[in-house]
PDB file of C-alpha atoms in Angstrom:
ATOM      1  CA  UNK A   1      18.863 -15.727  12.211  1.00  0.00           C
ATOM      2  CA  UNK A   2      17.361 -17.970   9.662  1.00  0.00           C
ATOM      3  CA  UNK A   3      20.954 -19.593   9.032  1.00  0.00           C
ATOM      4  CA  UNK A   4      21.375 -18.247   5.656  1.00  0.00           C
ATOM      5  CA  UNK A   5      24.800 -16.471   6.237  1.00  0.00           C
ATOM      6  CA  UNK A   6      26.720 -18.676   9.165  1.00  0.00           C
ATOM      7  CA  UNK A   7      28.869 -16.081  10.820  1.00  0.00           C
ATOM      8  CA  UNK A   8      29.550 -18.516  14.220  1.00  0.00           C
ATOM      9  CA  UNK A   9      32.847 -18.612  15.305  1.00  0.00           C
ATOM     10  CA  UNK A  10      33.724 -20.142  18.421  1.00  0.00           C
ATOM     11  CA  UNK A  11      37.376 -20.561  19.014  1.00  0.00           C
ATOM     12  CA  UNK A  12      38.508 -19.404  15.748  1.00  0.00           C
ATOM     13  CA  UNK A  13      36.658 -22.019  14.517  1.00  0.00           C
ATOM     14  CA  UNK A  14      33.394 -21.129  12.061  1.00  0.00           C
ATOM     15  CA  UNK A  15      30.147 -23.289  12.356  1.00  0.00           C
ATOM     16  CA  UNK A  16      26.888 -23.045  10.794  1.00  0.00           C
ATOM     17  CA  UNK A  17      23.934 -21.408  12.590  1.00  0.00           C
ATOM     18  CA  UNK A  18      22.038 -25.280  12.735  1.00  0.00           C
ATOM     19  CA  UNK A  19      22.978 -28.432  12.328  1.00  0.00           C
ATOM     20  CA  UNK A  20      20.565 -31.538  11.994  1.00  0.00           C
ATOM     21  CA  UNK A  21      21.338 -34.863  13.370  1.00  0.00           C
ATOM     22  CA  UNK A  22      22.387 -36.171  10.626  1.00  0.00           C
ATOM     23  CA  UNK A  23      25.292 -33.748  10.262  1.00  0.00           C
ATOM     24  CA  UNK A  24      27.304 -35.156  13.270  1.00  0.00           C
ATOM     25  CA  UNK A  25      28.510 -32.032  14.789  1.00  0.00           C
ATOM     26  CA  UNK A  26      28.844 -31.222  18.773  1.00  0.00           C
ATOM     27  CA  UNK A  27      24.815 -30.098  19.185  1.00  0.00           C
ATOM     28  CA  UNK A  28      21.907 -29.845  17.487  1.00  0.00           C
ATOM     29  CA  UNK A  29      19.461 -27.447  16.614  1.00  0.00           C
ATOM     30  CA  UNK A  30      17.598 -28.147  13.335  1.00  0.00           C
ATOM     31  CA  UNK A  31      14.577 -30.611  13.403  1.00  0.00           C
ATOM     32  CA  UNK A  32      13.034 -31.169  10.163  1.00  0.00           C
ATOM     33  CA  UNK A  33       9.513 -32.584   9.723  1.00  0.00           C
ATOM     34  CA  UNK A  34       8.344 -31.260  12.584  1.00  0.00           C
ATOM     35  CA  UNK A  35       5.594 -28.799  12.054  1.00  0.00           C
ATOM     36  CA  UNK A  36       3.847 -27.094  14.089  1.00  0.00           C
ATOM     37  CA  UNK A  37       0.551 -28.338  14.804  1.00  0.00           C
ATOM     38  CA  UNK A  38       0.246 -29.098  18.585  1.00  0.00           C
ATOM     39  CA  UNK A  39       1.917 -29.154  22.035  1.00  0.00           C
ATOM     40  CA  UNK A  40       3.578 -32.738  20.700  1.00  0.00           C
ATOM     41  CA  UNK A  41       5.988 -30.513  18.156  1.00  0.00           C
ATOM     42  CA  UNK A  42       7.231 -27.951  20.766  1.00  0.00           C
ATOM     43  CA  UNK A  43       7.849 -30.407  23.183  1.00  0.00           C
ATOM     44  CA  UNK A  44      10.436 -32.050  20.720  1.00  0.00           C
ATOM     45  CA  UNK A  45      12.259 -29.051  20.059  1.00  0.00           C
ATOM     46  CA  UNK A  46      12.353 -28.669  23.436  1.00  0.00           C
ATOM     47  CA  UNK A  47      13.966 -32.113  23.733  1.00  0.00           C
ATOM     48  CA  UNK A  48      16.935 -31.025  21.499  1.00  0.00           C
ATOM     49  CA  UNK A  49      17.819 -27.881  24.516  1.00  0.00           C
ATOM     50  CA  UNK A  50      18.242 -30.983  26.707  1.00  0.00           C
ATOM     51  CA  UNK A  51      20.963 -32.409  25.046  1.00  0.00           C
ATOM     52  CA  UNK A  52      22.796 -29.578  23.538  1.00  0.00           C
ATOM     53  CA  UNK A  53      26.356 -29.165  25.879  1.00  0.00           C
ATOM     54  CA  UNK A  54      28.919 -26.721  26.394  1.00  0.00           C
ATOM     55  CA  UNK A  55      31.378 -27.057  24.186  1.00  0.00           C
ATOM     56  CA  UNK A  56      33.940 -25.686  27.022  1.00  0.00           C
ATOM     57  CA  UNK A  57      33.157 -27.346  30.122  1.00  0.00           C
ATOM     58  CA  UNK A  58      30.652 -30.695  28.456  1.00  0.00           C
ATOM     59  CA  UNK A  59      28.044 -29.121  31.011  1.00  0.00           C
ATOM     60  CA  UNK A  60      24.373 -29.280  29.724  1.00  0.00           C
ATOM     61  CA  UNK A  61      24.039 -25.605  28.735  1.00  0.00           C
ATOM     62  CA  UNK A  62      21.385 -24.060  30.665  1.00  0.00           C
ATOM     63  CA  UNK A  63      18.430 -22.579  27.629  1.00  0.00           C
ATOM     64  CA  UNK A  64      15.414 -21.244  28.670  1.00  0.00           C
ATOM     65  CA  UNK A  65      13.094 -20.711  25.703  1.00  0.00           C
ATOM     66  CA  UNK A  66      11.084 -18.202  26.004  1.00  0.00           C
ATOM     67  CA  UNK A  67       9.768 -16.731  22.548  1.00  0.00           C
ATOM     68  CA  UNK A  68       8.496 -18.569  19.099  1.00  0.00           C
ATOM     69  CA  UNK A  69       8.221 -17.115  15.750  1.00  0.00           C
ATOM     70  CA  UNK A  70       6.382 -17.921  12.590  1.00  0.00           C
ATOM     71  CA  UNK A  71       5.913 -17.839   9.522  1.00  0.00           C
ATOM     72  CA  UNK A  72       2.651 -15.694   8.493  1.00  0.00           C
ATOM     73  CA  UNK A  73       1.349 -18.895   7.155  1.00  0.00           C
ATOM     74  CA  UNK A  74       1.294 -20.430  10.543  1.00  0.00           C
ATOM     75  CA  UNK A  75       0.285 -17.850  13.088  1.00  0.00           C
ATOM     76  CA  UNK A  76      -3.057 -18.354  13.915  1.00  0.00           C
ATOM     77  CA  UNK A  77      -1.765 -22.465  14.698  1.00  0.00           C
ATOM     78  CA  UNK A  78       1.183 -20.731  16.858  1.00  0.00           C
ATOM     79  CA  UNK A  79      -1.892 -19.128  19.045  1.00  0.00           C
ATOM     80  CA  UNK A  80      -3.890 -21.944  18.788  1.00  0.00           C
ATOM     81  CA  UNK A  81      -0.820 -24.214  20.578  1.00  0.00           C
ATOM     82  CA  UNK A  82       0.566 -21.932  22.559  1.00  0.00           C
ATOM     83  CA  UNK A  83      -2.334 -20.173  24.041  1.00  0.00           C
ATOM     84  CA  UNK A  84      -4.605 -22.770  24.088  1.00  0.00           C
ATOM     85  CA  UNK A  85      -6.027 -23.330  27.970  1.00  0.00           C
ATOM     86  CA  UNK A  86      -5.758 -27.009  27.993  1.00  0.00           C
ATOM     87  CA  UNK A  87      -3.791 -29.776  26.332  1.00  0.00           C
ATOM     88  CA  UNK A  88      -4.750 -33.077  25.646  1.00  0.00           C
ATOM     89  CA  UNK A  89      -2.705 -36.426  26.142  1.00  0.00           C
ATOM     90  CA  UNK A  90      -4.101 -39.975  25.214  1.00  0.00           C
ATOM     91  CA  UNK A  91      -0.685 -42.515  24.956  1.00  0.00           C
ATOM     92  CA  UNK A  92      -0.430 -45.276  22.140  1.00  0.00           C
ATOM     93  CA  UNK A  93      -3.595 -47.917  22.122  1.00  0.00           C
ATOM     94  CA  UNK A  94      -4.870 -46.258  25.501  1.00  0.00           C
ATOM     95  CA  UNK A  95      -8.023 -45.769  25.787  1.00  0.00           C
ATOM     96  CA  UNK A  96      -7.225 -43.152  28.571  1.00  0.00           C
ATOM     97  CA  UNK A  97      -7.054 -39.110  28.015  1.00  0.00           C
ATOM     98  CA  UNK A  98      -5.149 -37.042  30.100  1.00  0.00           C
ATOM     99  CA  UNK A  99      -6.143 -32.801  30.342  1.00  0.00           C
ATOM    100  CA  UNK A 100      -4.303 -30.734  31.448  1.00  0.00           C
ATOM    101  CA  UNK A 101      -2.894 -27.212  31.602  1.00  0.00           C
ATOM    102  CA  UNK A 102      -1.032 -25.476  28.934  1.00  0.00           C
ATOM    103  CA  UNK A 103       2.270 -25.515  30.168  1.00  0.00           C
ATOM    104  CA  UNK A 104       3.238 -23.498  26.822  1.00  0.00           C
ATOM    105  CA  UNK A 105       1.810 -19.768  28.226  1.00  0.00           C
ATOM    106  CA  UNK A 106       4.672 -18.563  28.691  1.00  0.00           C
ATOM    107  CA  UNK A 107       6.266 -18.539  25.087  1.00  0.00           C
ATOM    108  CA  UNK A 108       6.218 -15.027  23.598  1.00  0.00           C
ATOM    109  CA  UNK A 109       4.652 -15.929  19.582  1.00  0.00           C
ATOM    110  CA  UNK A 110       5.813 -13.404  17.130  1.00  0.00           C
ATOM    111  CA  UNK A 111       5.411 -13.726  12.938  1.00  0.00           C
ATOM    112  CA  UNK A 112       7.817 -12.301  10.504  1.00  0.00           C
ATOM    113  CA  UNK A 113       6.758 -11.820   6.987  1.00  0.00           C
ATOM    114  CA  UNK A 114      10.844 -10.818   7.037  1.00  0.00           C
ATOM    115  CA  UNK A 115      11.863 -14.021   7.941  1.00  0.00           C
ATOM    116  CA  UNK A 116       9.766 -15.885   5.724  1.00  0.00           C
ATOM    117  CA  UNK A 117      10.931 -14.109   2.289  1.00  0.00           C
ATOM    118  CA  UNK A 118      14.294 -14.194   3.451  1.00  0.00           C
ATOM    119  CA  UNK A 119      13.859 -18.316   3.631  1.00  0.00           C
ATOM    120  CA  UNK A 120      12.349 -18.284   0.329  1.00  0.00           C
ATOM    121  CA  UNK A 121      15.122 -15.822  -0.969  1.00  0.00           C
ATOM    122  CA  UNK A 122      17.945 -18.544   0.423  1.00  0.00           C
ATOM    123  CA  UNK A 123      16.191 -21.126  -2.090  1.00  0.00           C
ATOM    124  CA  UNK A 124      13.590 -22.818  -0.150  1.00  0.00           C
ATOM    125  CA  UNK A 125      10.377 -23.681  -1.547  1.00  0.00           C
ATOM    126  CA  UNK A 126       7.566 -21.272  -0.424  1.00  0.00           C
ATOM    127  CA  UNK A 127       5.319 -24.270   0.377  1.00  0.00           C
ATOM    128  CA  UNK A 128       8.215 -25.555   2.777  1.00  0.00           C
ATOM    129  CA  UNK A 129       9.080 -22.113   4.042  1.00  0.00           C
ATOM    130  CA  UNK A 130       5.303 -21.423   5.426  1.00  0.00           C
ATOM    131  CA  UNK A 131       5.752 -24.379   7.835  1.00  0.00           C
ATOM    132  CA  UNK A 132       9.618 -23.300   9.200  1.00  0.00           C
ATOM    133  CA  UNK A 133       9.333 -22.264  12.982  1.00  0.00           C
ATOM    134  CA  UNK A 134      12.127 -20.968  16.185  1.00  0.00           C
ATOM    135  CA  UNK A 135      11.950 -21.894  19.352  1.00  0.00           C
ATOM    136  CA  UNK A 136      14.789 -20.426  21.758  1.00  0.00           C
ATOM    137  CA  UNK A 137      16.165 -17.191  23.376  1.00  0.00           C
ATOM    138  CA  UNK A 138      16.548 -14.890  20.656  1.00  0.00           C
ATOM    139  CA  UNK A 139      18.590 -12.003  22.840  1.00  0.00           C
ATOM    140  CA  UNK A 140      20.787 -14.853  24.435  1.00  0.00           C
ATOM    141  CA  UNK A 141      21.457 -16.171  20.550  1.00  0.00           C
ATOM    142  CA  UNK A 142      21.979 -13.209  17.882  1.00  0.00           C
ATOM    143  CA  UNK A 143      22.518  -9.892  17.895  1.00  0.00           C
ATOM    144  CA  UNK A 144      23.087  -6.244  16.258  1.00  0.00           C
ATOM    145  CA  UNK A 145      26.663  -5.623  16.706  1.00  0.00           C
ATOM    146  CA  UNK A 146      26.841  -1.649  15.663  1.00  0.00           C
ATOM    147  CA  UNK A 147      30.026  -0.010  14.547  1.00  0.00           C
ATOM    148  CA  UNK A 148      28.674   3.290  14.238  1.00  0.00           C
ATOM    149  CA  UNK A 149      24.882   4.253  15.133  1.00  0.00           C
ATOM    150  CA  UNK A 150      22.767   6.702  12.762  1.00  0.00           C
ATOM    151  CA  UNK A 151      24.706  10.068  11.858  1.00  0.00           C
ATOM    152  CA  UNK A 152      23.250  12.881   9.976  1.00  0.00           C
ATOM    153  CA  UNK A 153      25.438  15.726   8.816  1.00  0.00           C
ATOM    154  CA  UNK A 154      23.907  18.524   7.112  1.00  0.00           C
ATOM    155  CA  UNK A 155      26.186  20.496   3.894  1.00  0.00           C
ATOM    156  CA  UNK A 156      27.276  24.135   5.349  1.00  0.00           C
ATOM    157  CA  UNK A 157      26.046  26.784   3.979  1.00  0.00           C
ATOM    158  CA  UNK A 158      27.473  28.438   0.927  1.00  0.00           C
ATOM    159  CA  UNK A 159      28.222  24.845  -0.587  1.00  0.00           C
ATOM    160  CA  UNK A 160      29.261  24.462  -4.467  1.00  0.00           C
ATOM    161  CA  UNK A 161      25.412  22.207  -4.448  1.00  0.00           C
ATOM    162  CA  UNK A 162      23.595  25.526  -3.292  1.00  0.00           C
ATOM    163  CA  UNK A 163      25.498  27.504  -6.326  1.00  0.00           C
ATOM    164  CA  UNK A 164      25.836  25.235  -8.942  1.00  0.00           C
ATOM    165  CA  UNK A 165      22.014  23.603  -8.209  1.00  0.00           C
ATOM    166  CA  UNK A 166      20.218  26.429  -6.207  1.00  0.00           C
ATOM    167  CA  UNK A 167      20.486  23.442  -3.233  1.00  0.00           C
ATOM    168  CA  UNK A 168      20.212  25.355   0.305  1.00  0.00           C
ATOM    169  CA  UNK A 169      20.502  22.416   2.401  1.00  0.00           C
ATOM    170  CA  UNK A 170      21.677  19.315   2.367  1.00  0.00           C
ATOM    171  CA  UNK A 171      21.441  15.889   4.727  1.00  0.00           C
ATOM    172  CA  UNK A 172      23.231  12.690   4.708  1.00  0.00           C
ATOM    173  CA  UNK A 173      22.543  10.043   7.086  1.00  0.00           C
ATOM    174  CA  UNK A 174      24.947   6.916   7.808  1.00  0.00           C
ATOM    175  CA  UNK A 175      25.180   4.137  10.242  1.00  0.00           C
ATOM    176  CA  UNK A 176      26.724   0.659  10.248  1.00  0.00           C
ATOM    177  CA  UNK A 177      26.396  -2.626  11.640  1.00  0.00           C
ATOM    178  CA  UNK A 178      26.140  -6.386  11.127  1.00  0.00           C
ATOM    179  CA  UNK A 179      23.516  -9.047  12.489  1.00  0.00           C
ATOM    180  CA  UNK A 180      25.903 -11.847  14.603  1.00  0.00           C
ATOM    181  CA  UNK A 181      25.369 -15.325  16.109  1.00  0.00           C
ATOM    182  CA  UNK A 182      26.434 -14.867  19.392  1.00  0.00           C
ATOM    183  CA  UNK A 183      25.676 -18.408  20.753  1.00  0.00           C
ATOM    184  CA  UNK A 184      23.506 -20.949  18.309  1.00  0.00           C
ATOM    185  CA  UNK A 185      22.643 -23.559  21.173  1.00  0.00           C
ATOM    186  CA  UNK A 186      20.256 -21.130  22.112  1.00  0.00           C
ATOM    187  CA  UNK A 187      17.293 -21.387  19.070  1.00  0.00           C
ATOM    188  CA  UNK A 188      16.138 -24.618  17.961  1.00  0.00           C
ATOM    189  CA  UNK A 189      14.731 -24.485  13.939  1.00  0.00           C
ATOM    190  CA  UNK A 190      12.187 -26.668  12.864  1.00  0.00           C
ATOM    191  CA  UNK A 191      10.926 -26.992   9.378  1.00  0.00           C
ATOM    192  CA  UNK A 192       8.079 -28.621   8.322  1.00  0.00           C
TER     193      UNK A 192
END
């Protein structure tokens, strides 16, 4: 999810999970310098979705972002931005302010200590990693591909461990799967 490992392929071509405007790629879903401070930062991230096109058809990808993932340091900022009762807008050099109901109340806000640790482990400075946040439809963007589910196996009675080490019963569990990028166009990564 953080983009540290890129495993997305489209028509046999490998792509990174996130691209900024400077990367000059087919889509832009990374917005640098967009620290989560107020509703205008969310609006800037949402505007990226409007520009993302389906590579097969050239038509806009119909993205309806429904979740936001923030790092622990920005948990309260996210709740303030997304759960505020109203927002205020004042245009540049205007004396009037428009107040409206907050349109961001439908987003699910989630914080992740694990995501923060993964971003830092990938080489981002802790002070910068705290400002990262993601907006999108995570269920359409990412999945866990399971090769086989958790299986638990019990050793048979009278096994060698029973005879040599007085171990009456042993169990082992195994599971195999991997995280996968289904479609990176459904998520925008914002860095502070």
